[in-house]
XYZ file of C-alpha atoms in Angstrom:
555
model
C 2.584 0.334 41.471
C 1.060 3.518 40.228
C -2.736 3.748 39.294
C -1.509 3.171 35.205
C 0.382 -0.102 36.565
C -2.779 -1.596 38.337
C -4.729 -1.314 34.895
C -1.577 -3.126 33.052
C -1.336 -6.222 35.813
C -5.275 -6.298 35.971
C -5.606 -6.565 32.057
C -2.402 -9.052 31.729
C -0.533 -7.099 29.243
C 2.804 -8.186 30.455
C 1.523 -12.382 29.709
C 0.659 -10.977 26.090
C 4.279 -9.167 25.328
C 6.526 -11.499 26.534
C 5.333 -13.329 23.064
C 8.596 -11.182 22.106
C 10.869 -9.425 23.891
C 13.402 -6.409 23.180
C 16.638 -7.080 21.888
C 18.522 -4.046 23.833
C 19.066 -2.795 26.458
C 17.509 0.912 26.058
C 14.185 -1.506 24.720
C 14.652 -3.466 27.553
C 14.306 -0.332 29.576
C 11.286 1.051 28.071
C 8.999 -2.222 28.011
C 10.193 -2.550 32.316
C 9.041 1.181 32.252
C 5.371 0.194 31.392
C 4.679 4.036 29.320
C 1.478 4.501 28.418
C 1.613 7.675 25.522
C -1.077 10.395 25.390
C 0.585 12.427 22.344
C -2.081 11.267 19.395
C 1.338 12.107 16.952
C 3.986 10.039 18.616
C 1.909 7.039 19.040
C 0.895 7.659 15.309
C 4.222 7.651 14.658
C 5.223 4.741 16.427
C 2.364 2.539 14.446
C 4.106 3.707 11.360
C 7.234 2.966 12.560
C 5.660 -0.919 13.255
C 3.815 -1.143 9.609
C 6.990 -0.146 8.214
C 9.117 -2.988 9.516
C 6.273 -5.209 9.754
C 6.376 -4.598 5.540
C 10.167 -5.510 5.956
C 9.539 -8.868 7.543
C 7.076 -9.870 4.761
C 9.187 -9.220 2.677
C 11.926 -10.525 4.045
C 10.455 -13.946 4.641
C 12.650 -15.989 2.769
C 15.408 -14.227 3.411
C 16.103 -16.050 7.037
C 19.757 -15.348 7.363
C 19.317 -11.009 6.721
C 16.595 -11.385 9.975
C 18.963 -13.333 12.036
C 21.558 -10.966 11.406
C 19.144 -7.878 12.330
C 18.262 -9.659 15.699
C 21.856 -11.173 16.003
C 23.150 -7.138 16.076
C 20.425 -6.052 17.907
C 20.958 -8.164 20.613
C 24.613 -7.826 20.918
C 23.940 -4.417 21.636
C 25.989 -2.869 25.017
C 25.359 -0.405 27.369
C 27.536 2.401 26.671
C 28.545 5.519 28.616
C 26.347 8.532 27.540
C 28.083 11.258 29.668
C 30.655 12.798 28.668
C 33.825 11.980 30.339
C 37.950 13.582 30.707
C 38.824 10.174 30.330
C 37.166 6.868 30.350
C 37.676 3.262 30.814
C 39.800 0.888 28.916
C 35.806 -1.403 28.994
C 33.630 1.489 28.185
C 36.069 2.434 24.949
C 35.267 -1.341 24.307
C 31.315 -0.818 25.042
C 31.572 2.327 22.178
C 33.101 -0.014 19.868
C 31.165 -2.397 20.290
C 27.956 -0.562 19.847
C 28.927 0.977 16.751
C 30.268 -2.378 15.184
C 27.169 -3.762 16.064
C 24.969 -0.248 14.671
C 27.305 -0.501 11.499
C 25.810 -4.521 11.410
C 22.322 -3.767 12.094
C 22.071 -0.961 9.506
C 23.711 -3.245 6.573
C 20.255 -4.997 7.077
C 18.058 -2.738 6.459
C 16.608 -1.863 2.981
C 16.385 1.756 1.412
C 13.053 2.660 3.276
C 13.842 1.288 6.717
C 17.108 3.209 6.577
C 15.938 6.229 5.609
C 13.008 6.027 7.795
C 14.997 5.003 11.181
C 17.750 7.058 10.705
C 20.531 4.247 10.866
C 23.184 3.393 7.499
C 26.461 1.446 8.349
C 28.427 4.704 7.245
C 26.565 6.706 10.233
C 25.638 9.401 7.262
C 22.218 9.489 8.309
C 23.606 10.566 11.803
C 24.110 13.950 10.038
C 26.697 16.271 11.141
C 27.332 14.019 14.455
C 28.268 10.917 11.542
C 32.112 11.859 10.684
C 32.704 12.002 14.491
C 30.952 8.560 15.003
C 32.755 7.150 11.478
C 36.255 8.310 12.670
C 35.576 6.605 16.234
C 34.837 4.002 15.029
C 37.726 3.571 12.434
C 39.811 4.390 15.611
C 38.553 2.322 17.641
C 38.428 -0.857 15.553
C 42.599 -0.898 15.874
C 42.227 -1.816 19.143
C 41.004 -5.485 17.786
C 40.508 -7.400 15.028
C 37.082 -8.153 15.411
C 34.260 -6.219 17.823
C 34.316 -8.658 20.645
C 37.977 -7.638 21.346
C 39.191 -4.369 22.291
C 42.939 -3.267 23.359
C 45.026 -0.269 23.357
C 47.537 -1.422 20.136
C 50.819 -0.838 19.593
C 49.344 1.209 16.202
C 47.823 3.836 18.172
C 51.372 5.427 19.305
C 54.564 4.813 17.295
C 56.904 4.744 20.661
C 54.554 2.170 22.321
C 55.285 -0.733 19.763
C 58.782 0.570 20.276
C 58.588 0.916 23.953
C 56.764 -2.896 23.834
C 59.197 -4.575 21.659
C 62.127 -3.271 24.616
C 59.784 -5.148 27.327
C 59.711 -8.551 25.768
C 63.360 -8.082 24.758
C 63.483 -7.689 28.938
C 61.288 -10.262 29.303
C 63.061 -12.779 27.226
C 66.309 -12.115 29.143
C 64.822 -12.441 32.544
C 63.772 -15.415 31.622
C 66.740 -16.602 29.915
C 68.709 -15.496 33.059
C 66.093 -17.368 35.724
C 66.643 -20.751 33.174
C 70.733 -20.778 33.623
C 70.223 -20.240 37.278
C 67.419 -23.058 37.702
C 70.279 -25.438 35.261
C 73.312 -24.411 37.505
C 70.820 -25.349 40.656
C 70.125 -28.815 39.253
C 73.691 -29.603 38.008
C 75.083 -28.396 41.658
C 72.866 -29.232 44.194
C 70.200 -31.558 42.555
C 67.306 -28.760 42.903
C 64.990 -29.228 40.403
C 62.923 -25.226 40.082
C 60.879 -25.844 36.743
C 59.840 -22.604 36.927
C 58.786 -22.612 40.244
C 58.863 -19.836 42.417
C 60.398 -22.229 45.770
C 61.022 -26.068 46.313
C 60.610 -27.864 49.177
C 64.032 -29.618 49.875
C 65.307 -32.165 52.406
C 68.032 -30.943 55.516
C 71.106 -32.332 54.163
C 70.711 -31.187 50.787
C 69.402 -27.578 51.826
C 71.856 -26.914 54.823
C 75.024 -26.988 52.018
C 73.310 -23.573 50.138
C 73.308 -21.543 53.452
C 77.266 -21.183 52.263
C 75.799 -19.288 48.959
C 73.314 -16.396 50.103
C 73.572 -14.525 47.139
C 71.553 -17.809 45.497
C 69.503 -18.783 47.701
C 67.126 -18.184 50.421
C 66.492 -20.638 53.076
C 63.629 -20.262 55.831
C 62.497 -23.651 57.765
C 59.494 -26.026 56.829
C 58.969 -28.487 59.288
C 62.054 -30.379 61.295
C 63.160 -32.633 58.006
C 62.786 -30.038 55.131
C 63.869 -26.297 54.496
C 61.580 -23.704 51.979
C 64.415 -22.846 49.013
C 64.202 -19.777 47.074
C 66.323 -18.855 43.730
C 67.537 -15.382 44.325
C 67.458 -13.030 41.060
C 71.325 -12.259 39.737
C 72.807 -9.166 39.300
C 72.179 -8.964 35.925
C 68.611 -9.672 36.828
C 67.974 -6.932 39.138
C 69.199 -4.480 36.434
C 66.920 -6.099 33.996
C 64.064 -5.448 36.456
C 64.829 -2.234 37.201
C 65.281 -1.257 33.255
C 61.476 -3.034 33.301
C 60.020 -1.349 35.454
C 61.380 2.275 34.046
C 59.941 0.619 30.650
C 56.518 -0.784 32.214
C 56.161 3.272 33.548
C 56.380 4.853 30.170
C 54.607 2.537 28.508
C 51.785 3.336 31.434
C 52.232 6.929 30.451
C 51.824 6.243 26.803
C 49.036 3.964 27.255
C 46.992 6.840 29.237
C 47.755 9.178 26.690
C 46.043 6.812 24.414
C 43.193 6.423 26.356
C 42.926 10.585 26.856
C 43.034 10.964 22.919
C 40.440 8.353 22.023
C 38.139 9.200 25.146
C 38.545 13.179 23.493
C 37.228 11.450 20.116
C 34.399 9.775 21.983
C 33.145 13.144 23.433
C 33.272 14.750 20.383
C 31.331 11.918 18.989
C 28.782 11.998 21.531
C 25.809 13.645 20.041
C 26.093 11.382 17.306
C 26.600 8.212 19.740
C 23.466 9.730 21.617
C 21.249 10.257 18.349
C 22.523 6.312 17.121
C 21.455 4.705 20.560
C 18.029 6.661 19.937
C 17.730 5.596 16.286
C 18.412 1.705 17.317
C 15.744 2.247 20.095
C 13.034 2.825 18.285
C 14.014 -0.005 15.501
C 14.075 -2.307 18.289
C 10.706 -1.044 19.467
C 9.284 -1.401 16.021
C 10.784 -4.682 15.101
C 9.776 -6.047 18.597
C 5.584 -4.634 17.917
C 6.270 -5.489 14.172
C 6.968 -9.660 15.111
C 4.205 -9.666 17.990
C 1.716 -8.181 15.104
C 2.536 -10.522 12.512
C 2.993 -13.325 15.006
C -0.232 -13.149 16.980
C -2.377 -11.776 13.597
C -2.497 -8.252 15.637
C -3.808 -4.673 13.142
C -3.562 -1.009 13.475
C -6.048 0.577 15.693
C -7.632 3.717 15.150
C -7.080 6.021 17.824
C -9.320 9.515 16.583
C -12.381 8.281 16.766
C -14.568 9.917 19.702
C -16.694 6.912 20.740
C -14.959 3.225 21.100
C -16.095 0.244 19.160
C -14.558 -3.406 18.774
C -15.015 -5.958 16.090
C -14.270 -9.592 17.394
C -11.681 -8.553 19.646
C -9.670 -11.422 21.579
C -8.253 -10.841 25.044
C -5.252 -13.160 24.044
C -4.472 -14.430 27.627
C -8.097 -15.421 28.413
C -8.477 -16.976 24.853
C -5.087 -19.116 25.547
C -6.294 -19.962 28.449
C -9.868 -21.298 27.624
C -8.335 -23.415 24.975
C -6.010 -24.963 26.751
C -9.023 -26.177 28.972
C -10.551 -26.758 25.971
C -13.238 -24.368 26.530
C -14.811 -22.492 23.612
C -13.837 -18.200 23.203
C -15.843 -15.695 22.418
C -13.895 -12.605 21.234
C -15.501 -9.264 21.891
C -17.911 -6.999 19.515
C -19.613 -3.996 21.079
C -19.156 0.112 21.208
C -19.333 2.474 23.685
C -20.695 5.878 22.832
C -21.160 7.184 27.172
C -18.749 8.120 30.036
C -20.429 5.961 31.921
C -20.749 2.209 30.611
C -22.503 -0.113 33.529
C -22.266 -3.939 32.875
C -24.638 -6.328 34.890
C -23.847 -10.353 34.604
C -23.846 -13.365 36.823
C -20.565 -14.711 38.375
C -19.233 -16.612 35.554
C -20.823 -14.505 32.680
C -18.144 -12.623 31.757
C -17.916 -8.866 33.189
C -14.777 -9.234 34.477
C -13.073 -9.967 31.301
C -15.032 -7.793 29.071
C -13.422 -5.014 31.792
C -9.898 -6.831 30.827
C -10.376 -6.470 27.573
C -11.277 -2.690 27.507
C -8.099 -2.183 29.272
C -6.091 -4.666 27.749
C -6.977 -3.168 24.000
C -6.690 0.372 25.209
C -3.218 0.043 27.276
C -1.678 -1.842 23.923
C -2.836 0.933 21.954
C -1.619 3.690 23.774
C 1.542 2.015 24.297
C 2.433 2.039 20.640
C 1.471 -1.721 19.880
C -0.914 -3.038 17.359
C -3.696 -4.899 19.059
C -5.692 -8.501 18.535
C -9.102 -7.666 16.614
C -10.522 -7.444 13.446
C -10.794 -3.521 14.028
C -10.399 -1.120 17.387
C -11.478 1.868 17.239
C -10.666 4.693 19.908
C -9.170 7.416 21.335
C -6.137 8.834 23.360
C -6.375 9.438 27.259
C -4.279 10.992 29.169
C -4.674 8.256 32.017
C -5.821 4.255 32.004
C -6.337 3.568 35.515
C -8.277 0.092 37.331
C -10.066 0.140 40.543
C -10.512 -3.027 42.079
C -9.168 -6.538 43.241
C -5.793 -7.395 42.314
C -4.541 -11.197 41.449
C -4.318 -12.737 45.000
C -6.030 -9.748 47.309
C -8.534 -10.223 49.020
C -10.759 -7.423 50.393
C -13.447 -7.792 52.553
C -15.708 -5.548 55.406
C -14.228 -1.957 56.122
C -10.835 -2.226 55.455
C -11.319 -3.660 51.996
C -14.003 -0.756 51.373
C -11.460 1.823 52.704
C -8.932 0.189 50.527
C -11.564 0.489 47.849
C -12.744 3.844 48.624
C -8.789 5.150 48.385
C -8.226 4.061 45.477
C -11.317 5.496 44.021
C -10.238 8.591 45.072
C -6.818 8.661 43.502
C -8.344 8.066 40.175
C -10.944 10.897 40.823
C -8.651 13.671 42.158
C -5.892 12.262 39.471
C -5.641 13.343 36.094
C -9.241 14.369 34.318
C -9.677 12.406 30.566
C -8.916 9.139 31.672
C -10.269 5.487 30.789
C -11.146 4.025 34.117
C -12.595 0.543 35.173
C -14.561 0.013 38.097
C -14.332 -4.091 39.034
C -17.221 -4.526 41.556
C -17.078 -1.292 43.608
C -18.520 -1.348 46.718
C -19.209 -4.773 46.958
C -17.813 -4.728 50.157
C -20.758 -2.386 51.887
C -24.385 -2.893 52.367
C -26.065 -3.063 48.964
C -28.627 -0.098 49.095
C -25.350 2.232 50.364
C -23.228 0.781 47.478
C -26.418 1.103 45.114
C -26.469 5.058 45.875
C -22.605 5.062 46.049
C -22.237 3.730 42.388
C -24.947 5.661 41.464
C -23.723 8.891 41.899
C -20.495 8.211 40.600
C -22.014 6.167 37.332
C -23.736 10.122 37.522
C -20.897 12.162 37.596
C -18.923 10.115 34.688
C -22.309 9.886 32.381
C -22.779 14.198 32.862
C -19.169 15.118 33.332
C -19.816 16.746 36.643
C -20.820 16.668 40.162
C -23.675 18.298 42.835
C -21.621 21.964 42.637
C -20.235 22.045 39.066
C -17.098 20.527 39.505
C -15.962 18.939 36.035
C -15.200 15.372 36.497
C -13.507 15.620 32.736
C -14.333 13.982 29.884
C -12.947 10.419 30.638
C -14.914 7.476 30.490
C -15.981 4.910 33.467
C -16.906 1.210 32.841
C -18.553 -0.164 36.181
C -19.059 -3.758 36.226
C -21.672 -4.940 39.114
C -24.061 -7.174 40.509
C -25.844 -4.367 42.054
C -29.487 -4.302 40.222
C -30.641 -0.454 42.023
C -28.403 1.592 40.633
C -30.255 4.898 39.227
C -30.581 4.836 35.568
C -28.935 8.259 35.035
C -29.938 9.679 31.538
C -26.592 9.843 29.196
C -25.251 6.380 30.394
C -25.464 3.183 29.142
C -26.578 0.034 30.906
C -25.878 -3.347 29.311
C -25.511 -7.025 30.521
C -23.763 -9.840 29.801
C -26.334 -12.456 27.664
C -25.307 -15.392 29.884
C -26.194 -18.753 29.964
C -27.779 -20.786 27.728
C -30.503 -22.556 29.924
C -31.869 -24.976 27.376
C -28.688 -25.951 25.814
C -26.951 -26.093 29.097
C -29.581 -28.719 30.217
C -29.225 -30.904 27.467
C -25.986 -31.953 28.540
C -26.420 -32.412 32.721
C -28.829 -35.632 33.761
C -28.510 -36.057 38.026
C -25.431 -38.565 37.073
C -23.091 -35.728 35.762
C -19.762 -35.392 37.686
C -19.689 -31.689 38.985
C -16.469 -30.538 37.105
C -18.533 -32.120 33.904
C -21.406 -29.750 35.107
C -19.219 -26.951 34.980
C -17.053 -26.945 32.074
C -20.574 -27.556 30.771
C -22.215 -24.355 32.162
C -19.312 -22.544 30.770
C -18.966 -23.705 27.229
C -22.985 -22.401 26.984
C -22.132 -18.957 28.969
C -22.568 -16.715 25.784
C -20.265 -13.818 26.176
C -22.129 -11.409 24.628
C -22.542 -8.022 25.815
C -26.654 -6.827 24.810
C -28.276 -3.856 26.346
C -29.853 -3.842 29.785
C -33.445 -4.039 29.805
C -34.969 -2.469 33.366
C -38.089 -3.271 33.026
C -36.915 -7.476 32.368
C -37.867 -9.061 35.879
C -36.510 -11.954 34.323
C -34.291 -14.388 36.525
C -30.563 -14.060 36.638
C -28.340 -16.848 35.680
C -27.506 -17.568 39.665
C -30.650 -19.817 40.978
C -30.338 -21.411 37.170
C -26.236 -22.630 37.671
C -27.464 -23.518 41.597
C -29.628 -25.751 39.890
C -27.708 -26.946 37.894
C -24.580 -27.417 40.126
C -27.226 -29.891 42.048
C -28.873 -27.325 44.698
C -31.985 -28.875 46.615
C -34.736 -27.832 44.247
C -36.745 -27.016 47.035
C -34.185 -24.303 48.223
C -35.037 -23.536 44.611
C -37.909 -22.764 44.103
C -38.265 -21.004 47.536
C -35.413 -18.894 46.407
C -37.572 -18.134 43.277
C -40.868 -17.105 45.476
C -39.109 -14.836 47.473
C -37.486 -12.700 44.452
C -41.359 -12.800 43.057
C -42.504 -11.498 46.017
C -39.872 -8.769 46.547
C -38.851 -7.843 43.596
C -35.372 -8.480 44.159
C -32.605 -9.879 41.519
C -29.784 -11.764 42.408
């Protein structure tokens, strides 16, 4: 995966759109493609495009059947052949018809405003100058079946080949005729009963007799008992396969000059084929971000804003998954005003998610979607890149900090003005070299630049860390995760509590709250507190606690 793919699996945003899929292929194609958009217009565009139909669907409501139908048409959708061909196949004429019956159908669903908006009406009009092409395609095409699951060259598209047709079953009818007095006279002479079949099996003394007729039949041995008969064609039917084969030819040659004509029509028609698949795109887009926003309660974010602020925003897979363990959410309220943002927390208090959600809202947003909060506000990056563990790595001592340190520098020789998130960097290393590490990069994001001058562009870094010494670099902001609840946490544990009781009960009183970072707080952390809690010897305790006293050190 590419740097922009690490920041989609890290924040989940695949678990959150599969709520609904894409109904075509070409929507298909764009949702596998993962795009994240960094033209301010076109994803402006594209929110439109989802408040438009999402208006549609409201309205719609009661109107089940007209929605079924859009989806219905959307989903029969086909590939079709988009280059332009001498001649194509008999299955991609049916693929054309078959898209437009199925563009005519979606279209007819639409009101006024989506049509006009999306560029689709079932009379291709809106296609512009490409529509009479498309209109007498289809018309063409649609007399090659009677409905648009079915397509086949008909006798209507050439007046000799219903002519030429008609002289084949004619030949048909008296082979067959001809092979049915030959399979009587066989029975009424020599007791063979054919039935249509190609051979019989038939026993020595009534097979040795037809040896003395080889102009009927064909005799080859089966075993020592029984001899392999064959019903040889007449006279009259060897000139009736001969005229059918000198029919079958012609009606070869007409059939390909079909195909030539109507595959002519179908270049001609496509631009207009081209600008149709495009138009039903981007309705599929919309009407796919259009259900998943009224579905999942998702609005509009605001993507000019220079800093980037949040009001209760829910990262949807994390919420789903605390409440099916019952556990209470907390969705997300804060802002972020620095290129540098560096989050401090306990295991357990919530960094790592807060560094989901950033991504998770921001990747949604810049790929055209409407996202889960009260309001988002932002702004567009050219790059949203992750640096850090993946589901199911696991890096550890130097290879894990090489692995660490490379992809680090793939995000910071990349593209300049992106949204990056640091998950524990340098956690690997000694703590006073990943203390000076961080801090000079936490530098170089919070000033836009490095020792030299070298512009480090004007994206924005969020670092979340356990590290306590990293340099408080003027520009950047520090905050923490609020964490546990001590007093309410201990109200529920006595020495009798099961552990898993302890805790889902040390996590439904971790407040995930993110407040600013006070340096000067020698307070303790939240980790001797849960080893307490979990049951730790209380004199490991409270040794624990006179050694951070004594050096000043935070866990």
């Amino acid at each position: 995966m590419n740097d922009t793919h690490q920041a989609w699996a890290f924040a989940q945003v695949d678990a959150f759109l599969d709520r609904c899929r894409p109904l075509t292929p070409w929507g298909r194609d764009e949702r596998e493609a993962r795009t994240v958009l960094d033209d301010p217009v076109e994803l402006e565009s594209r929110f439109d495009d989802t408040a438009c139909v999402l208006r549609f669907l409201t309205e719609q409501a009661e109107d089940g059947i007209r929605l079924d139908k859009l989806a219905w048409h959307l989903k029969r959708m086909p590939r079709l052949p988009l280059a332009s061909k001498d001649e194509y196949e008999i299955i991609e004429l049916f693929q054309v018809k078959k898209f437009l019956a199925n563009y005519r159908g979606a279209a007819s669903c639409l009101d006024p405003e989506l049509s006009e908006r999306f560029g689709l009406s079932p009379d291709f009009s809106s296609l512009g100058a490409d529509g009479p092409a498309c209109a007498t395609l289809a018309a063409e095409l649609d007399r090659g079946g009677s409905d648009m699951e079915t397509f086949y060259l008909a006798d209507s598209y050439d007046p000799e080949l219903g002519e030429l047709r008609a002289a084949l079953n004619r030949a048909d009818a008296a082979l067959r005729a001809d092979r049915e007095a030959y399979e009587r006279s066989a029975e009424a002479d020599h007791d063979l009963s054919f039935d249509g079949r190609e051979f019989v099996v038939a026993p020595v003394d009534i097979a040795r007799p037809l040896a003395a007729e080889p102009a009927r039949y064909s005799l080859e041995p089966y075993d020592e008992s029984r001899y392999v008969v064959r019903l040889l064609p007449s006279a009259r039917a060897l000139s009736l396969l001969e005229e059918r084969e000198r029919l079958g030819q012609r009606e070869r040659e007409l059939e390909n000059r079909v195909i030539r004509r109507l595959s002519a029509m179908a270049a001609a028609a496509l631009p207009g084929l081209k600008a149709a698949v495009t138009a039903i795109t981007r309705l599929d887009r919309a009407r796919t971000a259009a259900v998943l926003a009224r579905d999942a309660s998702l609005r509009r974010p605001v993507i000019d804003a220079v800093d980037s602020s949040m009001k209760e925003a829910r990262f949807v897979p994390c919420e789903e998954e605390c409440r099916s363990l019952g556990l209470a959410y907390t969705p997300l309220t804060a802002s972020f005003q620095s290129g540098a943002i560096v989050l401090f927390g306990s295991n357990m208090g919530g960094k790592t998610v807060v560094l989901k959600t950033v991504l998770f809202f921001q990747l949604l947003a810049q790929a055209g979607y409407f996202v889960p909060a009260k309001e988002y506000r932002t702004r567009v990056y050219r790059g949203v890149e992750y640096v850090g563990e993946q589901s199911g790595e696991r890096l550890a001592g130097l290879s894990g900090f090489g692995f660490e340190i490379h992809r680090f520098e793939k995000v910071w020789r990349g593209t300049e003005d992106v949204l990056v998130a640091f998950d524990e960097l340098a956690r690997t290393t000694s703590s006073h070299e990943a203390e000076a590490l961080l801090s000079a990069i936490v530098e170089a994001y919070a000033t836009g630049r490095i020792a030299g001058g070298q512009s480090s562009g004007p994206s924005r870094a969020f670092f979340a860390t356990h590290f306590r010494g990293i340099a408080r670099i003027p520009g950047a902001e520090y905050l923490r995760m609020r964490g546990l609840d001590r007093s309410a946490a201990l109200e529920c544990l006595d020495a009798d509590t099961p552990l898993s009781e302890r805790l889902a009960g040390i996590n439904r009183h971790m407040r995930y709250e993110i407040v600013p970072d006070d340096p000067t707080d020698d307070a303790e952390s939240d980790a001797l507190a849960i080893a307490a809690m979990l049951g730790l010897d209380p004199r490991l305790t409270m040794k624990a606690r006179r050694y951070l006293a004594g050096t000043g050190a935070r866990p």
